[in-house]
Amino acid sequence: MRLFGKLMAAAAMSVAFTLNPAQAQDDVKIALVVKALGIGFFEAANEGAKEAAEELGGVEIIYTGPTDTTAEGQIEVINSLIAQNVDAIAVSANDRDALVPTLKKAMQRGITVISWDSGVAPEGRQMHLNPSSNALIGEMCVKMAAEHLPEGGGDVAILSASATATNQNIWIEEMKKVLPNYPGVNIVATVYGDDLADKSYREAQGLIQSYPDLKAIIAPTSVGIVAAAQAVTDAGKAGEINVTGLGLPSEMAGHVKSGASKSFAIWNPIDLGYSATMIAYNLATEKATAEPGAEIPMGRIGSVKLDDNNEGAMAEPFVYDASNIDDFKDIF
């Protein structure tokens, strides 16, 4: 009997070692790697990730990121996660290409890797989840600026995050593509605040001082749009310079009411974190496969269909203004 018990124990150990990491552990460990800690957008995404984990059961969320928006900081975080042998890494990248070697190492170790929000080059991930269609986001930003320009148009500047942020650069390119449809929009400058509130504020101040005919600032970043709105308010330009782009209702409600921002847009970051977690889980547990044409379940959001680059979009952006801001300001 004792020999039989030892044989059974050995067999059980053998089975455990042949299972994939997500099957061999009590909990599926999914790391949500953000651009930097302390940013409201990503904290809201983490709430969505925790919601998904609770719904799925047996899932541990590791919410992590560097203290500043650098590729080096994210690489250090990812190396730590590889050492922890997590089951999946879902990353919003500070640099499209710099993370690839580290993420390839993670995949070679059997770790599922996806990017979301801000993408990684295809060789560094299995799939990418865009929060919305890049083309729709770019055009929406220009449209919101154009709608509130004086008759005949005016000067417009862009305040972005970092110069290497994948999503920001794609959205800016999409903005430029639609400019012929909005002849009144005259882009005079693009500056970068690195998703730091103080630097974004200073960059917005510089735009206000350098371009006396400035009529709008487009900030496709939740940190930059708040900083720009505050800079416009502090300069006494609320109602004269319109700040628009992508922001959170909870952070922009006061600026909408002050007139510093006529409108802005965003998808629900809670839904985005939820969707990324659902996708990472389904891939890590082999309930879905990331390949062109595949439809991967995202729980209550539905499913995402992947294109030839293994990319998919979650939803269209939603516009917030004085007519609806109070309905959302206490949600996210």
Short mmCIF file of C-alpha atoms in Angstrom, two decimals:
data_model
loop_
_atom_site.label_atom_id
_atom_site.label_comp_id
_atom_site.label_asym_id
_atom_site.label_seq_id
_atom_site.Cartn_x
_atom_site.Cartn_y
_atom_site.Cartn_z
CA MET A 1 0.00 0.00 0.00
CA ARG A 2 2.83 2.34 0.85
CA LEU A 3 4.47 1.64 -2.54
CA PHE A 4 1.11 2.17 -4.29
CA GLY A 5 0.73 5.52 -2.51
CA LYS A 6 4.17 6.64 -3.66
CA LEU A 7 3.41 5.63 -7.23
CA MET A 8 0.12 7.55 -7.17
CA ALA A 9 1.87 10.65 -5.77
CA ALA A 10 4.53 10.44 -8.47
CA ALA A 11 1.86 10.11 -11.15
CA ALA A 12 0.02 13.15 -9.79
CA MET A 13 3.22 15.19 -9.85
CA SER A 14 3.87 14.10 -13.44
CA VAL A 15 0.40 15.23 -14.51
CA ALA A 16 0.83 18.57 -12.75
CA PHE A 17 4.05 19.25 -14.62
CA THR A 18 2.49 18.45 -18.00
CA LEU A 19 -0.37 20.90 -17.54
CA ASN A 20 0.01 24.45 -18.77
CA PRO A 21 0.66 27.07 -16.03
CA ALA A 22 -2.96 28.22 -15.95
CA GLN A 23 -4.16 24.65 -15.28
CA ALA A 24 -1.49 23.68 -12.75
CA GLN A 25 -2.20 26.45 -10.25
CA ASP A 26 -5.20 27.06 -8.04
CA ASP A 27 -5.48 30.60 -9.39
CA VAL A 28 -4.85 31.94 -12.88
CA LYS A 29 -2.46 34.84 -12.31
CA ILE A 30 -3.10 37.70 -14.73
CA ALA A 31 -0.83 40.75 -14.57
CA LEU A 32 -2.35 44.04 -15.68
CA VAL A 33 0.71 46.15 -16.58
CA VAL A 34 -0.10 49.84 -16.99
CA LYS A 35 1.91 52.76 -18.34
CA ALA A 36 2.43 54.17 -14.85
CA LEU A 37 0.85 53.84 -11.44
CA GLY A 38 -1.28 56.65 -10.04
CA ILE A 39 -3.21 57.43 -13.25
CA GLY A 40 -6.99 57.50 -12.84
CA PHE A 41 -7.69 55.88 -16.21
CA PHE A 42 -5.66 52.80 -15.32
CA GLU A 43 -7.00 52.62 -11.79
CA ALA A 44 -10.49 52.46 -13.31
CA ALA A 45 -9.28 49.72 -15.68
CA ASN A 46 -8.08 47.79 -12.64
CA GLU A 47 -11.59 47.93 -11.19
CA GLY A 48 -12.82 46.28 -14.38
CA ALA A 49 -10.09 43.65 -14.14
CA LYS A 50 -11.13 42.82 -10.59
CA GLU A 51 -14.76 42.58 -11.70
CA ALA A 52 -13.78 40.07 -14.38
CA ALA A 53 -11.68 38.08 -11.91
CA GLU A 54 -14.59 37.84 -9.48
CA GLU A 55 -16.95 36.79 -12.25
CA LEU A 56 -14.57 34.11 -13.51
CA GLY A 57 -13.47 32.80 -10.13
CA GLY A 58 -10.03 31.38 -9.44
CA VAL A 59 -8.28 34.40 -10.95
CA GLU A 60 -5.68 36.58 -9.24
CA ILE A 61 -5.11 40.07 -10.67
CA ILE A 62 -1.67 41.58 -10.26
CA TYR A 63 -2.03 45.32 -10.95
CA THR A 64 1.38 46.78 -11.57
CA GLY A 65 3.45 49.26 -13.55
CA PRO A 66 6.39 51.64 -13.24
CA THR A 67 6.29 54.96 -11.41
CA ASP A 68 6.83 56.89 -14.64
CA THR A 69 5.90 56.35 -18.28
CA THR A 70 9.10 54.75 -19.54
CA ALA A 71 9.81 51.55 -21.43
CA GLU A 72 12.69 50.84 -19.06
CA GLY A 73 10.34 50.87 -16.10
CA GLN A 74 7.91 48.50 -17.79
CA ILE A 75 10.71 46.13 -18.81
CA GLU A 76 11.79 45.88 -15.16
CA VAL A 77 8.21 45.15 -14.10
CA ILE A 78 7.74 42.51 -16.81
CA ASN A 79 10.99 40.74 -15.93
CA SER A 80 9.73 40.50 -12.35
CA LEU A 81 6.46 38.99 -13.56
CA ILE A 82 8.33 36.43 -15.66
CA ALA A 83 10.26 35.42 -12.54
CA GLN A 84 6.93 35.02 -10.71
CA ASN A 85 5.73 32.71 -13.51
CA VAL A 86 2.42 34.48 -14.00
CA ASP A 87 -0.02 32.93 -16.46
CA ALA A 88 -0.75 36.04 -18.50
CA ILE A 89 0.54 39.57 -19.00
CA ALA A 90 -1.80 42.25 -20.37
CA VAL A 91 0.21 45.40 -21.03
CA SER A 92 -0.52 48.98 -22.10
CA ALA A 93 2.83 49.80 -23.64
CA ASN A 94 4.96 52.91 -23.22
CA ASP A 95 6.94 51.92 -26.31
CA ARG A 96 5.74 49.75 -29.21
CA ASP A 97 9.10 48.14 -29.94
CA ALA A 98 11.25 48.39 -26.80
CA LEU A 99 9.17 45.87 -24.85
CA VAL A 100 9.27 43.20 -27.58
CA PRO A 101 12.43 41.26 -26.50
CA THR A 102 11.21 40.99 -22.90
CA LEU A 103 7.69 40.00 -23.91
CA LYS A 104 9.05 37.42 -26.36
CA LYS A 105 10.95 35.92 -23.44
CA ALA A 106 7.69 35.78 -21.49
CA MET A 107 5.93 33.95 -24.32
CA GLN A 108 8.84 31.51 -24.64
CA ARG A 109 8.25 30.67 -20.97
CA GLY A 110 4.63 29.79 -21.77
CA ILE A 111 3.13 33.07 -20.53
CA THR A 112 0.18 34.47 -22.48
CA VAL A 113 0.92 38.04 -23.63
CA ILE A 114 -1.59 40.56 -24.93
CA SER A 115 -1.48 44.32 -25.27
CA TRP A 116 -4.41 46.64 -24.71
CA ASP A 117 -4.97 50.40 -24.92
CA SER A 118 -1.43 51.14 -26.21
CA GLY A 119 -0.11 48.35 -28.40
CA VAL A 120 3.04 46.29 -28.75
CA ALA A 121 4.54 45.28 -32.11
CA PRO A 122 2.97 42.01 -33.33
CA GLU A 123 6.05 39.90 -32.62
CA GLY A 124 5.83 40.86 -28.93
CA ARG A 125 2.25 39.79 -28.22
CA GLN A 126 -0.45 37.33 -29.22
CA MET A 127 -3.12 39.96 -29.85
CA HIS A 128 -3.93 43.61 -29.20
CA LEU A 129 -7.19 45.11 -27.91
CA ASN A 130 -7.85 48.64 -29.13
CA PRO A 131 -10.32 50.51 -26.92
CA SER A 132 -12.00 51.69 -30.11
CA SER A 133 -11.30 52.03 -33.80
CA ASN A 134 -8.21 54.19 -34.25
CA ALA A 135 -9.83 55.96 -37.19
CA LEU A 136 -12.95 56.79 -35.17
CA ILE A 137 -10.89 58.13 -32.27
CA GLY A 138 -8.77 60.34 -34.52
CA GLU A 139 -11.74 61.79 -36.36
CA MET A 140 -13.74 62.29 -33.16
CA CYS A 141 -10.94 64.38 -31.65
CA VAL A 142 -10.77 66.65 -34.70
CA LYS A 143 -14.56 66.85 -34.98
CA MET A 144 -14.96 67.95 -31.34
CA ALA A 145 -12.38 70.68 -31.85
CA ALA A 146 -13.91 71.83 -35.15
CA GLU A 147 -17.43 72.06 -33.74
CA HIS A 148 -16.47 74.82 -31.34
CA LEU A 149 -14.07 76.86 -33.46
CA PRO A 150 -15.12 80.39 -34.43
CA GLU A 151 -16.51 80.87 -37.92
CA GLY A 152 -13.65 80.50 -40.36
CA GLY A 153 -11.70 78.15 -38.10
CA GLY A 154 -8.61 78.71 -36.00
CA ASP A 155 -5.31 77.46 -34.63
CA VAL A 156 -5.35 74.09 -32.87
CA ALA A 157 -2.54 72.37 -30.96
CA ILE A 158 -2.11 68.77 -29.84
CA LEU A 159 -0.89 67.87 -26.34
CA SER A 160 0.04 64.18 -26.40
CA ALA A 161 1.51 61.77 -23.86
CA SER A 162 5.02 60.48 -24.65
CA ALA A 163 6.54 60.71 -28.12
CA THR A 164 6.80 56.89 -28.22
CA ALA A 165 3.26 56.04 -27.02
CA THR A 166 1.85 53.74 -29.70
CA ASN A 167 -1.79 54.66 -29.36
CA GLN A 168 -1.17 58.40 -29.15
CA ASN A 169 0.92 58.42 -32.32
CA ILE A 170 -1.64 56.36 -34.25
CA TRP A 171 -4.48 58.66 -33.16
CA ILE A 172 -2.51 61.74 -34.16
CA GLU A 173 -1.88 60.23 -37.60
CA GLU A 174 -5.60 59.51 -37.92
CA MET A 175 -6.33 63.14 -36.96
CA LYS A 176 -4.08 64.37 -39.74
CA LYS A 177 -5.74 62.09 -42.28
CA VAL A 178 -9.16 63.70 -41.75
CA LEU A 179 -7.96 67.33 -41.73
CA PRO A 180 -9.06 67.86 -45.37
CA ASN A 181 -12.60 67.25 -44.13
CA TYR A 182 -12.23 70.01 -41.54
CA PRO A 183 -10.62 72.94 -43.39
CA GLY A 184 -11.08 75.27 -40.43
CA VAL A 185 -8.73 73.23 -38.23
CA ASN A 186 -5.17 74.55 -38.48
CA ILE A 187 -2.74 72.32 -36.52
CA VAL A 188 0.09 74.57 -35.33
CA ALA A 189 2.03 72.30 -32.94
CA THR A 190 2.27 68.90 -31.26
CA VAL A 191 3.87 68.74 -27.81
CA TYR A 192 4.38 65.96 -25.26
CA GLY A 193 3.62 65.93 -21.54
CA ASP A 194 4.73 62.31 -20.92
CA ASP A 195 1.47 61.67 -19.03
CA LEU A 196 2.85 63.71 -16.14
CA ALA A 197 0.45 66.33 -14.78
CA ASP A 198 3.07 69.00 -14.10
CA LYS A 199 4.88 68.61 -17.42
CA SER A 200 1.57 68.52 -19.34
CA TYR A 201 0.51 71.70 -17.56
CA ARG A 202 3.77 73.45 -18.50
CA GLU A 203 3.46 72.30 -22.12
CA ALA A 204 -0.09 73.68 -22.26
CA GLN A 205 1.11 76.97 -20.80
CA GLY A 206 3.79 77.08 -23.50
CA LEU A 207 1.19 76.57 -26.22
CA ILE A 208 -0.98 79.38 -24.82
CA GLN A 209 1.99 81.76 -24.72
CA SER A 210 3.47 80.76 -28.08
CA TYR A 211 0.24 80.87 -30.10
CA PRO A 212 -1.83 83.94 -29.22
CA ASP A 213 -4.53 82.93 -31.74
CA LEU A 214 -4.87 79.43 -30.30
CA LYS A 215 -8.53 78.34 -30.20
CA ALA A 216 -8.34 74.68 -29.17
CA ILE A 217 -6.06 72.11 -27.58
CA ILE A 218 -6.63 68.44 -28.40
CA ALA A 219 -5.24 66.14 -25.70
CA PRO A 220 -5.79 62.44 -26.49
CA THR A 221 -4.64 61.52 -22.98
CA SER A 222 -6.58 61.60 -19.71
CA VAL A 223 -3.67 63.23 -17.87
CA GLY A 224 -2.97 65.84 -20.55
CA ILE A 225 -6.57 66.96 -21.04
CA VAL A 226 -7.02 67.78 -17.34
CA ALA A 227 -3.69 69.61 -17.19
CA ALA A 228 -4.49 71.59 -20.35
CA ALA A 229 -7.95 72.55 -19.06
CA GLN A 230 -6.41 73.77 -15.82
CA ALA A 231 -3.77 75.77 -17.70
CA VAL A 232 -6.47 77.39 -19.84
CA THR A 233 -8.50 78.23 -16.73
CA ASP A 234 -5.49 79.67 -14.90
CA ALA A 235 -4.66 81.81 -17.95
CA GLY A 236 -8.19 83.24 -17.91
CA LYS A 237 -8.88 81.70 -21.32
CA ALA A 238 -11.84 79.43 -20.43
CA GLY A 239 -14.41 79.86 -23.16
CA GLU A 240 -11.78 81.29 -25.50
CA ILE A 241 -9.56 78.20 -25.85
CA ASN A 242 -11.49 74.92 -25.93
CA VAL A 243 -9.76 71.86 -24.50
CA THR A 244 -10.95 68.56 -25.93
CA GLY A 245 -9.71 65.02 -26.52
CA LEU A 246 -9.91 61.95 -24.29
CA GLY A 247 -10.63 62.22 -20.58
CA LEU A 248 -12.50 60.83 -17.60
CA PRO A 249 -15.90 62.31 -16.61
CA SER A 250 -14.92 62.37 -12.93
CA GLU A 251 -11.85 64.48 -13.71
CA MET A 252 -13.36 66.69 -16.43
CA ALA A 253 -16.79 67.56 -14.97
CA GLY A 254 -15.57 70.78 -13.36
CA HIS A 255 -13.80 71.89 -16.54
CA VAL A 256 -16.93 71.28 -18.62
CA LYS A 257 -18.95 73.42 -16.21
CA SER A 258 -16.32 76.18 -16.24
CA GLY A 259 -16.33 76.29 -20.04
CA ALA A 260 -12.69 75.26 -20.39
CA SER A 261 -13.89 72.13 -22.21
CA LYS A 262 -16.96 72.09 -24.44
CA SER A 263 -16.83 68.34 -24.96
CA PHE A 264 -14.52 65.35 -24.75
CA ALA A 265 -14.74 61.61 -25.40
CA ILE A 266 -13.64 58.34 -23.86
CA TRP A 267 -14.56 54.69 -23.77
CA ASN A 268 -15.28 53.16 -20.40
CA PRO A 269 -11.89 52.25 -18.85
CA ILE A 270 -13.65 49.86 -16.47
CA ASP A 271 -14.95 47.95 -19.48
CA LEU A 272 -11.49 48.04 -21.07
CA GLY A 273 -9.78 46.47 -18.06
CA TYR A 274 -12.61 43.94 -17.80
CA SER A 275 -12.31 43.01 -21.49
CA ALA A 276 -8.50 42.69 -21.41
CA THR A 277 -8.75 40.38 -18.40
CA MET A 278 -11.41 38.21 -20.03
CA ILE A 279 -9.29 37.89 -23.18
CA ALA A 280 -6.12 37.08 -21.23
CA TYR A 281 -7.98 34.43 -19.25
CA ASN A 282 -9.51 32.76 -22.29
CA LEU A 283 -6.15 32.62 -24.06
CA ALA A 284 -4.20 31.46 -21.00
CA THR A 285 -6.67 28.64 -20.31
CA GLU A 286 -6.81 27.71 -24.01
CA LYS A 287 -10.52 28.45 -24.25
CA ALA A 288 -9.69 30.65 -27.25
CA THR A 289 -6.85 31.11 -29.73
CA ALA A 290 -5.45 34.40 -31.02
CA GLU A 291 -5.46 34.14 -34.79
CA PRO A 292 -6.83 36.23 -37.68
CA GLY A 293 -10.60 35.96 -37.86
CA ALA A 294 -10.95 34.52 -34.36
CA GLU A 295 -13.69 35.84 -32.09
CA ILE A 296 -12.56 35.94 -28.47
CA PRO A 297 -15.20 36.21 -25.70
CA MET A 298 -15.11 39.32 -23.48
CA GLY A 299 -17.82 38.42 -20.97
CA ARG A 300 -20.62 40.97 -20.70
CA ILE A 301 -18.99 43.13 -23.42
CA GLY A 302 -19.53 40.46 -26.06
CA SER A 303 -16.62 39.30 -28.21
CA VAL A 304 -13.80 40.84 -30.22
CA LYS A 305 -12.98 39.75 -33.76
CA LEU A 306 -9.31 39.83 -34.70
CA ASP A 307 -8.06 41.24 -37.99
CA ASP A 308 -5.05 40.10 -40.02
CA ASN A 309 -2.72 41.75 -37.46
CA ASN A 310 -4.44 40.00 -34.54
CA GLU A 311 -5.99 43.29 -33.44
CA GLY A 312 -9.56 44.08 -32.49
CA ALA A 313 -11.60 47.03 -31.19
CA MET A 314 -13.78 47.04 -28.09
CA ALA A 315 -16.30 49.84 -28.75
CA GLU A 316 -16.87 53.30 -30.24
CA PRO A 317 -15.86 56.37 -28.17
CA PHE A 318 -18.65 58.21 -26.36
CA VAL A 319 -18.89 62.03 -26.22
CA TYR A 320 -19.43 63.84 -22.92
CA ASP A 321 -20.56 67.47 -22.62
CA ALA A 322 -22.70 69.71 -20.41
CA SER A 323 -25.83 67.78 -21.35
CA ASN A 324 -24.71 64.47 -19.85
CA ILE A 325 -21.61 64.97 -17.69
CA ASP A 326 -23.55 64.81 -14.42
CA ASP A 327 -24.81 61.35 -15.33
CA PHE A 328 -21.27 59.95 -15.45
CA LYS A 329 -19.05 62.07 -13.18
CA ASP A 330 -19.52 59.76 -10.17
CA ILE A 331 -19.00 56.53 -12.13
CA PHE A 332 -15.43 56.84 -13.50
#
